mmCIF file of C-alpha atoms in Angstrom:
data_model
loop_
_atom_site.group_PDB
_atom_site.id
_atom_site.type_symbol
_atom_site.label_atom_id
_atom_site.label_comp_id
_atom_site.label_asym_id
_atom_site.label_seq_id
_atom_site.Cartn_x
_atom_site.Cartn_y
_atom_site.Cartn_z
ATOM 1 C CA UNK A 1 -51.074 60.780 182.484
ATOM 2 C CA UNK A 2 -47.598 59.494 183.166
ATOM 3 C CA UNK A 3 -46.166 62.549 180.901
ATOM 4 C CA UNK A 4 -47.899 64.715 182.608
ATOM 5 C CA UNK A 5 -46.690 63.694 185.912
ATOM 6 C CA UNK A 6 -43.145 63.759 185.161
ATOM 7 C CA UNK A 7 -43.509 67.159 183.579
ATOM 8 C CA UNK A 8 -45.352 68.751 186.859
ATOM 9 C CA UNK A 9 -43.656 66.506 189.316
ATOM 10 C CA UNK A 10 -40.361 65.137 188.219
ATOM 11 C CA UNK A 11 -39.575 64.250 191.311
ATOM 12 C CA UNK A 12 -42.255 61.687 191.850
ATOM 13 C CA UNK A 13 -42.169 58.281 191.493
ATOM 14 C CA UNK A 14 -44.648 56.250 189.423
ATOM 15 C CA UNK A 15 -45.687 53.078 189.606
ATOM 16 C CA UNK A 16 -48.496 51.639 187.657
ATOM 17 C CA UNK A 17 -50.100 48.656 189.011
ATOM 18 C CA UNK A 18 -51.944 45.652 186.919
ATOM 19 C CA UNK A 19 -55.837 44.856 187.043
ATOM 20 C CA UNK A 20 -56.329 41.727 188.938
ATOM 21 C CA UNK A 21 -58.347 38.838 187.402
ATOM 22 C CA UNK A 22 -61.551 38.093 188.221
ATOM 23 C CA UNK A 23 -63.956 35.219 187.746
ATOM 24 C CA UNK A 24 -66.218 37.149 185.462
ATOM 25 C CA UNK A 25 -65.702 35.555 181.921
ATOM 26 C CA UNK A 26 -67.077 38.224 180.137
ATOM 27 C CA UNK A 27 -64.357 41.015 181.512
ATOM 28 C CA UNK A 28 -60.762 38.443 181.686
ATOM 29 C CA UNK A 29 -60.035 38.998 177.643
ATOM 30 C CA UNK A 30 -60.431 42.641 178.388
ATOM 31 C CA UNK A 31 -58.365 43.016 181.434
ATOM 32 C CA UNK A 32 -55.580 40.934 179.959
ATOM 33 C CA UNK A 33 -55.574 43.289 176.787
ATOM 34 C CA UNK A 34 -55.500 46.236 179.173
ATOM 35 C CA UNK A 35 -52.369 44.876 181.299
ATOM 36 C CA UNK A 36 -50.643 43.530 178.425
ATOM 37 C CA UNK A 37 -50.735 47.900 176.583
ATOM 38 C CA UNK A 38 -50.269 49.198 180.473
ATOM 39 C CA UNK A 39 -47.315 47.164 180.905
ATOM 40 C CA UNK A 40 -46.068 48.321 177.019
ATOM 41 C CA UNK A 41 -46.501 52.189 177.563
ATOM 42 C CA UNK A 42 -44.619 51.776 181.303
ATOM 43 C CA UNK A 43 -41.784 50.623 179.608
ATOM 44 C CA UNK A 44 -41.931 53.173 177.149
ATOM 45 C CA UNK A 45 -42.336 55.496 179.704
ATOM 46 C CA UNK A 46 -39.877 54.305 181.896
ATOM 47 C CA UNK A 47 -42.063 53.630 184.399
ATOM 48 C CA UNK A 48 -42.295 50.620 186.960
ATOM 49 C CA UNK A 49 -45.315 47.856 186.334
ATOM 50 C CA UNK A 50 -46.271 45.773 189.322
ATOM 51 C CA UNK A 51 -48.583 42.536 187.899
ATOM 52 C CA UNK A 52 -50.676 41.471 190.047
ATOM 53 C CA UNK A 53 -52.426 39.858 188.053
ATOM 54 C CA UNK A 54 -50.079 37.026 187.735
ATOM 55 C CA UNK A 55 -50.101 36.577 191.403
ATOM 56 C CA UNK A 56 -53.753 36.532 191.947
ATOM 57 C CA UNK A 57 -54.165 34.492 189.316
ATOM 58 C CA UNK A 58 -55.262 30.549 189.851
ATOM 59 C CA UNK A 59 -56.807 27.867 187.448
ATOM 60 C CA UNK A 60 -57.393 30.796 185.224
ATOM 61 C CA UNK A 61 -59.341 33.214 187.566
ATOM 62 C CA UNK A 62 -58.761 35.070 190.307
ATOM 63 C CA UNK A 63 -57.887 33.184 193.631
ATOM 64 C CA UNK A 64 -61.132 32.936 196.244
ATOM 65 C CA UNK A 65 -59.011 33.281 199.024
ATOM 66 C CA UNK A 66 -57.668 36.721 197.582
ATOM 67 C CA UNK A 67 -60.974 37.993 197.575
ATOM 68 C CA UNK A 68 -64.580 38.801 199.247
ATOM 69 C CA UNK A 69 -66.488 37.832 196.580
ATOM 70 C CA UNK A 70 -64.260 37.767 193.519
ATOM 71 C CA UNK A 71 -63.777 41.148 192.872
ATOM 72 C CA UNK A 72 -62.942 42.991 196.037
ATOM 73 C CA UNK A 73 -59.626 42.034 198.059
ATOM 74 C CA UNK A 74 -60.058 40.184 201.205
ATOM 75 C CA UNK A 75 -57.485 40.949 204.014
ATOM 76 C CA UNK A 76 -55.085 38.276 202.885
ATOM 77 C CA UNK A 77 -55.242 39.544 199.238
ATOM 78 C CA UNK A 78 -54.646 43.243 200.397
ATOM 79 C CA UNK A 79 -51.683 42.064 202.228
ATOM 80 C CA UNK A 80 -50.468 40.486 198.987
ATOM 81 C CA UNK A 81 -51.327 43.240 197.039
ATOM 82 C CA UNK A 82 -52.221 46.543 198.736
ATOM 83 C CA UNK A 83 -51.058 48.940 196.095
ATOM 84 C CA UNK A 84 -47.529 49.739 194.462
#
């Protein structure tokens, strides 16, 4: 996707932003595999990574004040982290 981007669009800037955590056991192994080869190909590519995750992250899950319910953003966590 970022290839193709910079071939149609060269003029457009990319940024690629992390999955936060969450508080679902089951899914944190896979979303730190997926931010850890995200952050890898944007540096390949040349391309900025914003984690997130980092910042949302507290006692090893995602912080309750960040969110509604522990997956969706509450207003303090989109003012934290709204997008790139």
């Amino acid at each position: 996707m970022i290839d193709l981007i910079k071939a149609k669009s060269p003029n457009t800037g990319i940024c690629v932003q992390s999955v936060f955590p969450t508080d679902i056991d089951s899914l944190e192994n896979k979303i730190v595999k997926y931010n850890k080869e995200a952050r890898n190909i944007c540096v390949m590519s040349g391309v900025n990574f914003v984690d997130l995750y980092s910042e949302f992250l507290r006692y090893n899950k995602i912080d309750a004040d960040l969110t509604i319910e522990g997956t969706h953003l509450s207003d303090v966590g989109i003012s934290i982290g709204g997008g790139c």
